[in-house]
Coordinates of C-alpha atoms in Angstrom, one line a residue:
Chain F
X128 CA 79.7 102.7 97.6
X129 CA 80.6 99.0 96.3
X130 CA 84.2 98.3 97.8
X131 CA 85.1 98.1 93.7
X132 CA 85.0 101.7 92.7
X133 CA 85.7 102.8 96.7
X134 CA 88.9 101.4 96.1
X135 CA 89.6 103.1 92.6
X136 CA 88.5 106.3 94.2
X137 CA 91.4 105.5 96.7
X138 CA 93.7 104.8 94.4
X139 CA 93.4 108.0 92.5
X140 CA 92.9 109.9 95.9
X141 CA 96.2 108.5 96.9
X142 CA 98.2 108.8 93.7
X143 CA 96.9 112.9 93.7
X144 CA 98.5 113.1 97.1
X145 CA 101.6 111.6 96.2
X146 CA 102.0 114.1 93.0
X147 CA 101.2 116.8 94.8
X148 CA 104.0 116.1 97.7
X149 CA 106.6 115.2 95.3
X150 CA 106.0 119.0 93.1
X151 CA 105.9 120.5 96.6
X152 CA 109.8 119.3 96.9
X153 CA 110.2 119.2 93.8
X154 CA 111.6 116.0 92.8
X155 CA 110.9 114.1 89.4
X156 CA 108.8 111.1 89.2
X157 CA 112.8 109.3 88.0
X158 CA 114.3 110.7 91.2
X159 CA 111.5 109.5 93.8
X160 CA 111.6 105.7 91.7
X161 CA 115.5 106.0 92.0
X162 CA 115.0 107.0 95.6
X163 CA 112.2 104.5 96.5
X164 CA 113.4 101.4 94.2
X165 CA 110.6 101.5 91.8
X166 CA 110.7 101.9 88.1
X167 CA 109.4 105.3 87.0
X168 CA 106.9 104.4 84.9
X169 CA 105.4 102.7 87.9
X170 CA 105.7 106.1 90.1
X171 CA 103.6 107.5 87.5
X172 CA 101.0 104.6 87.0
X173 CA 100.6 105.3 91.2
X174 CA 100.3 108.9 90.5
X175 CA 97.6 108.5 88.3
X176 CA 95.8 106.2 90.5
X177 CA 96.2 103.9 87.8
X178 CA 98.2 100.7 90.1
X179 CA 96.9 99.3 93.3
X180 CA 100.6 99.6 94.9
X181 CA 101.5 97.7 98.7
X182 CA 101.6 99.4 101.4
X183 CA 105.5 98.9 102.0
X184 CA 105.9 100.7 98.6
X185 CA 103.4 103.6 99.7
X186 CA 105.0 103.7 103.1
X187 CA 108.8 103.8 101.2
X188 CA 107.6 106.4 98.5
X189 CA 106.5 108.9 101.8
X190 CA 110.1 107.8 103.5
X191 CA 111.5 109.5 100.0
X192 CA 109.5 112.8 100.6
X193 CA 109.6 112.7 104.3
X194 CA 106.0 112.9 105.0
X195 CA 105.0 111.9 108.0
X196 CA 102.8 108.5 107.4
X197 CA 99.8 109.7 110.0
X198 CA 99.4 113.5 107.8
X199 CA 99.3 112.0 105.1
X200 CA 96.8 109.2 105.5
X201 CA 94.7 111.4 107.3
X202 CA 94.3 113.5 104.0
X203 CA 92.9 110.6 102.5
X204 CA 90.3 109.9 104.8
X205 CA 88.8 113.5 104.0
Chain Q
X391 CA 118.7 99.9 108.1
X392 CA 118.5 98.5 104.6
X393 CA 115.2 99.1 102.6
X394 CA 114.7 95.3 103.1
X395 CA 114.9 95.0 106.5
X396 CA 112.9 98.0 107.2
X397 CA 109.9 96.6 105.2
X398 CA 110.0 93.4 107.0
X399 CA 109.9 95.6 110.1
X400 CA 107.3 97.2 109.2
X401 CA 104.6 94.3 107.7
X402 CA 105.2 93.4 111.1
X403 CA 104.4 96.3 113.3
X404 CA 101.2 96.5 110.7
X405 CA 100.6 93.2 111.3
X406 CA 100.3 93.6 115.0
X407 CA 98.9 96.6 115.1
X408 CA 96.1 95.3 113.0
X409 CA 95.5 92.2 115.3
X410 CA 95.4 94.6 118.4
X411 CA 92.7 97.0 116.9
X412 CA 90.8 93.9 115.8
X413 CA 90.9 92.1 119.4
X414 CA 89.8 95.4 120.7
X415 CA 86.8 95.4 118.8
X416 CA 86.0 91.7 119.7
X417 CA 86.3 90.6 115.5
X418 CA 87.7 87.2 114.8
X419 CA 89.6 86.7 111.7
X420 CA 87.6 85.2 109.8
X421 CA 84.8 87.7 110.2
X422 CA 87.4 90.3 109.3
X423 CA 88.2 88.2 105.9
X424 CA 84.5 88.2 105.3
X425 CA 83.9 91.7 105.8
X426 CA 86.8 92.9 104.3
X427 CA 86.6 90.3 101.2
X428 CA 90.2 89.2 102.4
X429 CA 90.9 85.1 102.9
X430 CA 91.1 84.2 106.3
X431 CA 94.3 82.6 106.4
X432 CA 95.5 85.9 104.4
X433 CA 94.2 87.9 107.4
X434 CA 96.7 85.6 109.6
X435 CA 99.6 86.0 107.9
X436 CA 99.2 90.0 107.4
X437 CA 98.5 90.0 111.2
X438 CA 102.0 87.8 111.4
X439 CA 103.8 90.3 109.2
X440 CA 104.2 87.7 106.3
X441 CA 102.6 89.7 103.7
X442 CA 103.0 93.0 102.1
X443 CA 99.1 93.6 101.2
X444 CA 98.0 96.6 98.8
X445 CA 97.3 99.8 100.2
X446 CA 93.5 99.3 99.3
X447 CA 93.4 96.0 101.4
X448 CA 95.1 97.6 104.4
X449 CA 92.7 100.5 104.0
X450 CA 89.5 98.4 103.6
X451 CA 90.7 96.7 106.8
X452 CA 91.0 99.8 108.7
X453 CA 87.2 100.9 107.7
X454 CA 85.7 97.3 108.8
X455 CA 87.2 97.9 112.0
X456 CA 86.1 101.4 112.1
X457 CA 90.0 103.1 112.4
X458 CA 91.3 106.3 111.0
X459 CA 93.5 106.4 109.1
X460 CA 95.5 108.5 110.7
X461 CA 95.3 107.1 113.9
X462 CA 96.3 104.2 112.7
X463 CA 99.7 105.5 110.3
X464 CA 100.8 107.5 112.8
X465 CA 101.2 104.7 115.8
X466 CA 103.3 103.1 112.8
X467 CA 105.5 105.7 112.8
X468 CA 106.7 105.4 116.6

């Protein structure tokens, strides 16, 4: 797969993940940005695998809902 | 530690875990640039914990050099 849509299928895998943590401890996409120093509209551009965020911000954002870094990116890889 | 420090903290142990997975598999930089459609001095300074790359860089990264995912976020944890 060219590394162009790989990484758009990433992006949405990633920003599915990230929702579906956050509803699981039930915290608003204004909470986690307030939590994780983003704006919300970005948490939900992420969510929607819409924004190609850094890693630092990925790796905050999983600090917020206490998910350990190694489960989660292991998900991804499925 | 403040959210700033921590992320300098961790570009770096990224950084340096990235450099040790690519020495292990004999790659230089520049040949990781090329197959991960990265510059090569951009490589350096991730490797040096100067950058804060996207998720989908660090990612592409890890598939040239053949890591999980996993593996690889949860030595970043320690």
């Amino acid at each position: 797969m060219p590394v162009y849509f790989r990484s758009v299928d990433l992006s949405k895998i990633i920003g599915r993940q990230i929702a579906s943590y956050r509803k699981q401890k039930k915290i608003s996409q204004e909470k986690l940005a307030d939590l994780s120093d983003l704006h919300p509209d970005y948490i939900g551009k992420i969510e929607r695998g819409e924004r190609n965020p850094s890693i630092i911000s990925i790796l905050n954002i999983l600090d917020v809902l206490q998910v350990p870094y190694g489960e989660f990116f292991s998900q991804i890889e499925k």
